[in-house]
mmCIF file of C-alpha atoms in Angstrom:
data_model
loop_
_atom_site.group_PDB
_atom_site.id
_atom_site.type_symbol
_atom_site.label_atom_id
_atom_site.label_comp_id
_atom_site.label_asym_id
_atom_site.label_seq_id
_atom_site.Cartn_x
_atom_site.Cartn_y
_atom_site.Cartn_z
ATOM 1 C CA MET A 119 149.659 38.151 -2.858
ATOM 2 C CA VAL A 120 151.137 38.890 -6.188
ATOM 3 C CA GLY A 121 148.990 38.614 -9.320
ATOM 4 C CA VAL A 122 145.690 38.547 -7.466
ATOM 5 C CA SER A 123 143.852 41.804 -7.237
ATOM 6 C CA ALA A 124 140.890 42.621 -5.090
ATOM 7 C CA PRO A 125 137.677 42.953 -7.007
ATOM 8 C CA SER A 126 137.403 46.683 -7.494
ATOM 9 C CA ASP A 127 134.989 46.930 -10.391
ATOM 10 C CA ARG A 128 131.270 47.037 -9.809
ATOM 11 C CA SER A 129 130.476 43.949 -11.931
ATOM 12 C CA ALA A 130 132.318 41.649 -9.549
ATOM 13 C CA GLN A 131 130.702 43.142 -6.454
ATOM 14 C CA HIS A 132 127.147 43.677 -7.616
ATOM 15 C CA ARG A 133 124.285 41.922 -5.948
ATOM 16 C CA PRO A 134 121.669 40.201 -8.088
ATOM 17 C CA ARG A 135 119.656 42.842 -9.884
ATOM 18 C CA HIS A 136 116.357 41.006 -9.485
ATOM 19 C CA ASN A 137 116.362 41.654 -5.734
ATOM 20 C CA ARG A 138 115.343 45.256 -6.186
ATOM 21 C CA PRO A 139 113.097 46.284 -3.285
ATOM 22 C CA ALA A 140 111.437 49.042 -5.319
ATOM 23 C CA LEU A 141 110.489 46.621 -8.102
ATOM 24 C CA ILE A 142 109.115 44.089 -5.636
ATOM 25 C CA ALA A 143 107.137 46.847 -3.904
ATOM 26 C CA LEU A 144 105.747 47.986 -7.255
ATOM 27 C CA VAL A 145 104.582 44.468 -8.111
ATOM 28 C CA VAL A 146 102.998 44.008 -4.678
ATOM 29 C CA VAL A 147 101.216 47.371 -4.859
ATOM 30 C CA ALA A 148 99.988 46.643 -8.406
ATOM 31 C CA ALA A 149 98.719 43.183 -7.454
ATOM 32 C CA VAL A 150 96.970 44.429 -4.308
ATOM 33 C CA ALA A 151 95.414 47.328 -6.239
ATOM 34 C CA CYS A 152 94.125 44.972 -8.931
ATOM 35 C CA LEU A 153 92.662 42.629 -6.329
ATOM 36 C CA ALA A 154 91.027 45.566 -4.534
ATOM 37 C CA LEU A 155 89.498 46.752 -7.807
ATOM 38 C CA GLY A 156 88.238 43.238 -8.441
ATOM 39 C CA TRP A 157 86.630 43.163 -5.002
ATOM 40 C CA TRP A 158 85.059 46.562 -5.615
ATOM 41 C CA GLN A 159 83.630 45.417 -8.971
ATOM 42 C CA TRP A 160 82.262 42.279 -7.306
ATOM 43 C CA GLU A 161 80.502 44.435 -4.691
ATOM 44 C CA ARG A 162 79.096 46.622 -7.483
ATOM 45 C CA PHE A 163 77.864 43.496 -9.278
ATOM 46 C CA GLU A 164 76.046 42.268 -6.168
ATOM 47 C CA SER A 165 74.418 45.658 -5.567
ATOM 48 C CA SER A 166 70.966 46.483 -6.894
ATOM 49 C CA SER A 167 72.419 48.513 -9.755
ATOM 50 C CA GLY A 168 75.055 45.941 -10.704
ATOM 51 C CA THR A 169 75.325 44.714 -14.275
ATOM 52 C CA GLY A 170 77.063 41.967 -16.162
ATOM 53 C CA GLN A 171 79.797 44.430 -17.032
ATOM 54 C CA ASN A 172 80.664 44.677 -13.335
ATOM 55 C CA LEU A 173 80.888 40.893 -13.182
ATOM 56 C CA GLY A 174 83.209 40.882 -16.172
ATOM 57 C CA TYR A 175 85.521 43.404 -14.554
ATOM 58 C CA ALA A 176 85.342 41.537 -11.245
ATOM 59 C CA LEU A 177 86.689 38.472 -13.029
ATOM 60 C CA GLN A 178 89.305 40.393 -15.027
ATOM 61 C CA TRP A 179 91.016 42.326 -12.249
ATOM 62 C CA PRO A 180 92.423 39.232 -10.485
ATOM 63 C CA LEU A 181 93.841 38.149 -13.850
ATOM 64 C CA PHE A 182 95.605 41.504 -14.129
ATOM 65 C CA ALA A 183 97.066 40.954 -10.652
ATOM 66 C CA ALA A 184 98.286 37.492 -11.643
ATOM 67 C CA PHE A 185 99.832 38.948 -14.790
ATOM 68 C CA ALA A 186 101.793 41.515 -12.756
ATOM 69 C CA VAL A 187 103.271 38.708 -10.643
ATOM 70 C CA PHE A 188 103.942 36.570 -13.729
ATOM 71 C CA ALA A 189 105.651 39.483 -15.482
ATOM 72 C CA TYR A 190 107.927 40.048 -12.484
ATOM 73 C CA PHE A 191 109.039 36.412 -12.363
ATOM 74 C CA ARG A 192 109.525 36.375 -16.133
ATOM 75 C CA PHE A 193 111.631 39.532 -15.850
ATOM 76 C CA VAL A 194 113.765 37.954 -13.123
ATOM 77 C CA ARG A 195 114.305 34.812 -15.201
ATOM 78 C CA LEU A 196 115.250 36.711 -18.349
ATOM 79 C CA GLU A 197 117.556 38.982 -16.392
ATOM 80 C CA SER A 198 119.368 36.044 -14.757
ATOM 81 C CA GLU A 199 119.725 34.312 -18.148
ATOM 82 C CA ALA A 200 121.287 37.479 -19.559
ATOM 83 C CA GLU A 201 123.699 37.669 -16.618
ATOM 84 C CA GLU A 202 124.687 34.023 -17.131
ATOM 85 C CA GLU A 203 125.389 34.658 -20.810
ATOM 86 C CA GLN A 204 127.583 37.630 -19.954
ATOM 87 C CA ALA A 205 129.424 35.686 -17.260
ATOM 88 C CA ALA A 206 130.133 32.715 -19.559
ATOM 89 C CA PRO A 207 133.555 32.751 -21.208
ATOM 90 C CA ALA A 208 133.541 33.966 -24.799
ATOM 91 C CA GLU A 209 135.296 30.886 -26.206
ATOM 92 C CA VAL A 210 132.842 28.404 -24.685
ATOM 93 C CA ALA A 211 129.463 28.378 -26.370
ATOM 94 C CA PRO A 212 126.649 28.532 -23.819
ATOM 95 C CA LYS A 213 124.418 25.486 -23.677
ATOM 96 C CA PRO A 214 120.801 26.204 -24.487
ATOM 97 C CA ALA A 215 118.590 25.933 -21.429
ATOM 98 C CA LYS A 216 115.759 24.397 -23.388
ATOM 99 C CA ALA A 217 115.719 22.974 -26.852
ATOM 100 C CA LYS A 218 113.321 25.301 -28.607
ATOM 101 C CA LYS A 219 112.296 24.698 -32.152
ATOM 102 C CA ALA A 220 112.828 27.890 -34.069
ATOM 103 C CA ALA A 221 109.833 29.258 -35.877
ATOM 104 C CA PRO A 222 110.211 29.181 -39.649
ATOM 105 C CA ARG A 223 111.107 32.526 -41.161
ATOM 106 C CA GLU A 224 109.718 31.738 -44.599
ATOM 107 C CA ILE A 225 107.109 29.453 -46.053
ATOM 108 C CA PRO A 226 108.676 26.172 -47.180
ATOM 109 C CA ALA A 227 108.237 25.199 -50.812
ATOM 110 C CA GLY A 228 105.373 22.857 -51.528
ATOM 111 C CA ILE A 229 102.992 24.060 -48.809
ATOM 112 C CA LEU A 230 101.124 26.599 -50.899
ATOM 113 C CA PRO A 231 99.384 25.669 -54.150
ATOM 114 C CA GLU A 232 100.992 26.694 -57.400
ATOM 115 C CA ARG A 233 99.901 30.055 -58.727
ATOM 116 C CA PRO A 234 98.519 30.050 -62.228
ATOM 117 C CA LYS A 235 100.998 31.282 -64.799
ATOM 118 C CA VAL A 236 99.822 34.228 -66.886
ATOM 119 C CA ARG A 237 101.626 34.808 -70.129
ATOM 120 C CA VAL A 238 101.690 38.441 -71.146
ATOM 121 C CA ASP A 239 103.081 39.169 -74.584
ATOM 122 C CA ARG A 240 102.170 42.843 -74.706
ATOM 123 C CA PRO A 241 100.945 45.350 -72.092
ATOM 124 C CA ASP A 242 97.413 45.604 -73.493
ATOM 125 C CA ALA A 243 97.049 41.853 -73.752
ATOM 126 C CA GLY A 244 93.619 40.466 -73.185
ATOM 127 C CA PRO A 245 90.939 38.851 -75.240
ATOM 128 C CA GLU A 246 91.229 39.760 -78.872
ATOM 129 C CA ARG A 247 89.239 42.878 -79.595
ATOM 130 C CA GLY A 248 87.307 41.414 -82.475
ATOM 131 C CA SER A 249 87.028 37.876 -81.190
ATOM 132 C CA ASP A 250 83.558 38.236 -79.630
ATOM 133 C CA PRO A 251 81.222 40.893 -81.057
ATOM 134 C CA ALA A 252 78.691 40.442 -78.215
ATOM 135 C CA LEU A 253 81.404 41.088 -75.617
ATOM 136 C CA ALA A 254 82.626 44.149 -77.495
ATOM 137 C CA GLU A 255 79.072 45.536 -77.685
ATOM 138 C CA TYR A 256 78.514 44.899 -73.949
ATOM 139 C CA ASN A 257 81.789 46.622 -73.037
ATOM 140 C CA LYS A 258 80.812 49.601 -75.198
ATOM 141 C CA TYR A 259 77.442 49.728 -73.383
ATOM 142 C CA LEU A 260 79.158 49.664 -69.969
ATOM 143 C CA ALA A 261 81.555 52.429 -71.024
ATOM 144 C CA GLN A 262 78.599 54.586 -72.116
ATOM 145 C CA LEU A 263 76.798 53.999 -68.794
ATOM 146 C CA HIS A 264 79.942 54.979 -66.908
ATOM 147 C CA ALA A 265 80.384 58.145 -68.977
ATOM 148 C CA ASP A 266 76.743 59.112 -68.394
ATOM 149 C CA GLU A 267 77.102 58.607 -64.624
ATOM 150 C CA ILE A 268 80.268 60.703 -64.487
ATOM 151 C CA GLY A 269 78.516 63.444 -66.466
ATOM 152 C CA GLU A 270 75.570 63.444 -64.058
ATOM 153 C CA ARG A 271 77.881 63.709 -61.049
ATOM 154 C CA VAL A 272 79.770 66.612 -62.617
ATOM 155 C CA ARG A 273 76.511 68.455 -63.375
ATOM 156 C CA ALA A 274 75.156 67.739 -59.864
ATOM 157 C CA ALA A 275 78.306 69.202 -58.353
ATOM 158 C CA GLY A 276 77.931 72.330 -60.482
ATOM 159 C CA LEU A 277 81.190 71.737 -62.294
ATOM 160 C CA ASP A 278 79.784 71.379 -65.802
ATOM 161 C CA THR A 279 81.378 74.110 -67.913
ATOM 162 C CA SER A 280 80.314 72.906 -71.341
ATOM 163 C CA ASP A 281 77.364 75.326 -71.600
ATOM 164 C CA THR A 282 79.124 78.418 -70.254
ATOM 165 C CA GLU A 283 82.093 80.140 -71.758
ATOM 166 C CA ARG A 284 84.803 81.543 -69.576
ATOM 167 C CA SER A 285 87.278 84.104 -70.615
ATOM 168 C CA ALA A 286 90.900 83.824 -69.696
ATOM 169 C CA GLY A 287 91.242 87.438 -68.799
#
């Protein structure tokens, strides 16, 4: 026949990728191993030296086995969806399998409360320095306490050089 060529490229002849015997064997081995570990932990729990930790592991291992099986089926589904997207013609938009509501990427306006507006006229803006003499005296007291504490720490560390004179040479 003219105009019809035999499929020679690998993409036309490939078998479904999710039927990989090695991957299936890996999932089966992982699930059986997890179930065996669960059984072993259950036996340890029932023994005279068993603890609640053994019971916890005995209940967790079957969940790990179920997750291995779930992950395999999820992998197969995602892989087949990817193959369908590649096989679809480029000009036809693929139909979404399920209508999923997209998660918002930013917080919509009006959900959060308004932040208070702070007006700053100059960088050192704050309460007027002379507006409250009691506040000014208290701040001076706190500054003196802080300076005294720093001085004590420096002396305790042996770094106080005010009483000794060092030469530069």
